[in-house]
PDB file of C-alpha atoms in Angstrom:
ATOM      1  CA  UNK A 246      77.355  33.251 -11.736  1.00  0.00           C
ATOM      2  CA  UNK A 247      80.103  35.852 -12.166  1.00  0.00           C
ATOM      3  CA  UNK A 248      80.613  34.415 -15.814  1.00  0.00           C
ATOM      4  CA  UNK A 249      76.960  34.645 -16.323  1.00  0.00           C
ATOM      5  CA  UNK A 250      76.830  38.100 -14.830  1.00  0.00           C
ATOM      6  CA  UNK A 251      79.621  39.285 -16.654  1.00  0.00           C
ATOM      7  CA  UNK A 252      78.222  37.965 -20.020  1.00  0.00           C
ATOM      8  CA  UNK A 253      75.039  39.315 -19.258  1.00  0.00           C
ATOM      9  CA  UNK A 254      76.249  42.907 -18.612  1.00  0.00           C
ATOM     10  CA  UNK A 255      78.347  42.619 -22.108  1.00  0.00           C
ATOM     11  CA  UNK A 256      74.824  41.787 -23.896  1.00  0.00           C
ATOM     12  CA  UNK A 257      73.344  44.656 -22.343  1.00  0.00           C
ATOM     13  CA  UNK A 258      76.194  47.055 -23.298  1.00  0.00           C
ATOM     14  CA  UNK A 259      76.114  45.840 -26.728  1.00  0.00           C
ATOM     15  CA  UNK A 260      72.287  45.509 -27.300  1.00  0.00           C
ATOM     16  CA  UNK A 261      71.068  48.409 -24.717  1.00  0.00           C
ATOM     17  CA  UNK A 262      69.314  45.044 -23.041  1.00  0.00           C
ATOM     18  CA  UNK A 263      67.722  46.273 -19.720  1.00  0.00           C
ATOM     19  CA  UNK A 264      67.406  44.401 -16.405  1.00  0.00           C
ATOM     20  CA  UNK A 265      63.460  44.402 -16.895  1.00  0.00           C
ATOM     21  CA  UNK A 266      63.877  42.530 -20.112  1.00  0.00           C
ATOM     22  CA  UNK A 267      66.240  39.876 -18.615  1.00  0.00           C
ATOM     23  CA  UNK A 268      63.701  39.228 -16.272  1.00  0.00           C
ATOM     24  CA  UNK A 269      61.311  38.612 -18.570  1.00  0.00           C
ATOM     25  CA  UNK A 270      63.171  36.014 -20.016  1.00  0.00           C
ATOM     26  CA  UNK A 271      63.037  34.335 -16.055  1.00  0.00           C
ATOM     27  CA  UNK A 272      59.538  34.968 -15.909  1.00  0.00           C
ATOM     28  CA  UNK A 273      58.965  32.882 -19.674  1.00  0.00           C
ATOM     29  CA  UNK A 274      61.211  29.792 -17.883  1.00  0.00           C
ATOM     30  CA  UNK A 275      59.493  29.802 -14.611  1.00  0.00           C
ATOM     31  CA  UNK A 276      55.780  29.805 -16.621  1.00  0.00           C
ATOM     32  CA  UNK A 277      56.938  27.012 -18.426  1.00  0.00           C
ATOM     33  CA  UNK A 278      58.376  25.222 -15.302  1.00  0.00           C
ATOM     34  CA  UNK A 279      54.775  25.031 -14.001  1.00  0.00           C
ATOM     35  CA  UNK A 280      54.029  22.405 -16.546  1.00  0.00           C
ATOM     36  CA  UNK A 281      57.064  20.393 -15.769  1.00  0.00           C
ATOM     37  CA  UNK A 282      56.556  17.818 -12.827  1.00  0.00           C
ATOM     38  CA  UNK A 283      60.155  17.277 -12.710  1.00  0.00           C
ATOM     39  CA  UNK A 284      60.951  21.183 -12.889  1.00  0.00           C
ATOM     40  CA  UNK A 285      63.064  21.796  -9.242  1.00  0.00           C
ATOM     41  CA  UNK A 286      60.538  25.117  -8.919  1.00  0.00           C
ATOM     42  CA  UNK A 287      57.464  25.391 -10.241  1.00  0.00           C
ATOM     43  CA  UNK A 288      56.296  28.681  -9.520  1.00  0.00           C
ATOM     44  CA  UNK A 289      55.151  31.347 -11.873  1.00  0.00           C
ATOM     45  CA  UNK A 290      56.911  35.024 -10.592  1.00  0.00           C
ATOM     46  CA  UNK A 291      56.205  38.314 -11.778  1.00  0.00           C
ATOM     47  CA  UNK A 292      58.952  40.533 -13.099  1.00  0.00           C
ATOM     48  CA  UNK A 293      58.480  42.445  -9.913  1.00  0.00           C
ATOM     49  CA  UNK A 294      59.409  39.637  -7.851  1.00  0.00           C
ATOM     50  CA  UNK A 295      62.174  38.795  -9.976  1.00  0.00           C
ATOM     51  CA  UNK A 296      63.419  42.214  -9.965  1.00  0.00           C
ATOM     52  CA  UNK A 297      63.349  42.664  -6.139  1.00  0.00           C
ATOM     53  CA  UNK A 298      64.836  39.234  -5.461  1.00  0.00           C
ATOM     54  CA  UNK A 299      68.376  38.861  -3.754  1.00  0.00           C
ATOM     55  CA  UNK A 300      70.896  39.583  -6.548  1.00  0.00           C
ATOM     56  CA  UNK A 301      73.464  36.970  -6.971  1.00  0.00           C
ATOM     57  CA  UNK A 302      75.958  39.099  -8.871  1.00  0.00           C
ATOM     58  CA  UNK A 303      74.855  42.024 -10.920  1.00  0.00           C
ATOM     59  CA  UNK A 304      72.308  42.214 -13.214  1.00  0.00           C
ATOM     60  CA  UNK A 305      71.313  38.720 -12.138  1.00  0.00           C
ATOM     61  CA  UNK A 306      68.847  37.972  -9.170  1.00  0.00           C
ATOM     62  CA  UNK A 307      68.499  34.298  -7.643  1.00  0.00           C
ATOM     63  CA  UNK A 308      65.312  33.680  -9.367  1.00  0.00           C
ATOM     64  CA  UNK A 309      66.789  34.735 -12.772  1.00  0.00           C
ATOM     65  CA  UNK A 310      70.026  31.902 -12.088  1.00  0.00           C
ATOM     66  CA  UNK A 311      69.254  28.007 -12.766  1.00  0.00           C
ATOM     67  CA  UNK A 312      68.935  26.105  -9.760  1.00  0.00           C
ATOM     68  CA  UNK A 313      71.848  23.641  -8.503  1.00  0.00           C
ATOM     69  CA  UNK A 314      69.829  20.938  -9.626  1.00  0.00           C
ATOM     70  CA  UNK A 315      69.572  21.997 -13.479  1.00  0.00           C
ATOM     71  CA  UNK A 316      71.066  19.204 -14.818  1.00  0.00           C
ATOM     72  CA  UNK A 317      73.705  16.675 -14.376  1.00  0.00           C
ATOM     73  CA  UNK A 318      76.463  14.337 -15.897  1.00  0.00           C
ATOM     74  CA  UNK A 319      79.152  11.859 -14.983  1.00  0.00           C
ATOM     75  CA  UNK A 320      82.041  10.020 -16.537  1.00  0.00           C
ATOM     76  CA  UNK A 321      84.048   6.828 -15.434  1.00  0.00           C
ATOM     77  CA  UNK A 322      87.545   7.160 -16.538  1.00  0.00           C
ATOM     78  CA  UNK A 323      89.781   4.471 -15.879  1.00  0.00           C
ATOM     79  CA  UNK A 324      92.960   2.495 -17.882  1.00  0.00           C
ATOM     80  CA  UNK A 325      91.713   0.777 -21.170  1.00  0.00           C
ATOM     81  CA  UNK A 326      93.038  -2.738 -19.516  1.00  0.00           C
ATOM     82  CA  UNK A 327      90.699  -2.107 -16.219  1.00  0.00           C
ATOM     83  CA  UNK A 328      87.767  -0.668 -18.871  1.00  0.00           C
ATOM     84  CA  UNK A 329      87.993  -3.913 -20.784  1.00  0.00           C
ATOM     85  CA  UNK A 330      86.950  -6.266 -18.053  1.00  0.00           C
ATOM     86  CA  UNK A 331      83.794  -4.049 -17.429  1.00  0.00           C
ATOM     87  CA  UNK A 332      80.460  -4.496 -18.668  1.00  0.00           C
ATOM     88  CA  UNK A 333      79.837  -1.726 -21.259  1.00  0.00           C
ATOM     89  CA  UNK A 334      83.633  -1.968 -22.486  1.00  0.00           C
ATOM     90  CA  UNK A 335      82.313  -2.236 -26.084  1.00  0.00           C
ATOM     91  CA  UNK A 336      81.255   1.724 -25.458  1.00  0.00           C
ATOM     92  CA  UNK A 337      84.003   3.087 -24.126  1.00  0.00           C
ATOM     93  CA  UNK A 338      85.487   6.203 -25.723  1.00  0.00           C
ATOM     94  CA  UNK A 339      89.095   7.140 -25.708  1.00  0.00           C
ATOM     95  CA  UNK A 340      89.427  10.768 -24.207  1.00  0.00           C
ATOM     96  CA  UNK A 341      91.563  12.886 -26.277  1.00  0.00           C
ATOM     97  CA  UNK A 342      91.845  16.437 -23.925  1.00  0.00           C
ATOM     98  CA  UNK A 343      89.817  17.684 -21.029  1.00  0.00           C
ATOM     99  CA  UNK A 344      89.512  21.086 -19.707  1.00  0.00           C
ATOM    100  CA  UNK A 345      88.597  22.984 -16.653  1.00  0.00           C
ATOM    101  CA  UNK A 346      87.537  26.448 -16.369  1.00  0.00           C
ATOM    102  CA  UNK A 347      86.028  28.403 -13.433  1.00  0.00           C
ATOM    103  CA  UNK A 348      86.016  32.220 -12.133  1.00  0.00           C
ATOM    104  CA  UNK A 349      85.241  35.522 -14.025  1.00  0.00           C
ATOM    105  CA  UNK A 350      86.054  35.271 -17.781  1.00  0.00           C
ATOM    106  CA  UNK A 351      86.925  38.936 -18.145  1.00  0.00           C
ATOM    107  CA  UNK A 352      86.886  38.687 -21.947  1.00  0.00           C
ATOM    108  CA  UNK A 353      83.039  38.913 -21.507  1.00  0.00           C
ATOM    109  CA  UNK A 354      82.820  42.162 -20.660  1.00  0.00           C
ATOM    110  CA  UNK A 355      85.233  43.567 -23.407  1.00  0.00           C
ATOM    111  CA  UNK A 356      82.723  41.706 -25.852  1.00  0.00           C
ATOM    112  CA  UNK A 357      85.384  39.142 -27.076  1.00  0.00           C
ATOM    113  CA  UNK A 358      83.842  36.126 -25.448  1.00  0.00           C
ATOM    114  CA  UNK A 359      83.884  32.722 -27.899  1.00  0.00           C
ATOM    115  CA  UNK A 360      82.828  29.218 -26.914  1.00  0.00           C
ATOM    116  CA  UNK A 361      85.744  26.900 -25.935  1.00  0.00           C
ATOM    117  CA  UNK A 362      84.560  24.934 -28.737  1.00  0.00           C
ATOM    118  CA  UNK A 363      85.304  27.688 -31.530  1.00  0.00           C
ATOM    119  CA  UNK A 364      88.989  27.668 -30.078  1.00  0.00           C
ATOM    120  CA  UNK A 365      89.508  24.129 -30.349  1.00  0.00           C
ATOM    121  CA  UNK A 366      91.008  22.212 -32.997  1.00  0.00           C
ATOM    122  CA  UNK A 367      91.297  17.950 -33.125  1.00  0.00           C
TER     123      UNK A 367
END
């Protein structure tokens, strides 16, 4: 969450966004969750409750953050000769590159954050 908090702080600095405005984004998201039977949390939260909740990383509180259950993905990686004997081989793709990023992105606080896709060239 420290990366998202850093991005939120950079946005607040650049656009004079307030914590209250960020809370209303969470209010909107929680309001929409009530209509989704697969949503992890299905409860409307008032902005006061969102702002007074436990802080994760300033300016974000718990209800402003996505739960761990938000999305999922899986990839099976194997040698081409091993994959050729498996069902679904006709849908296999060749991996050209991989990347792993974690921790704080200090560039966000300076307003120089760019998506990874903008720095890649195939």
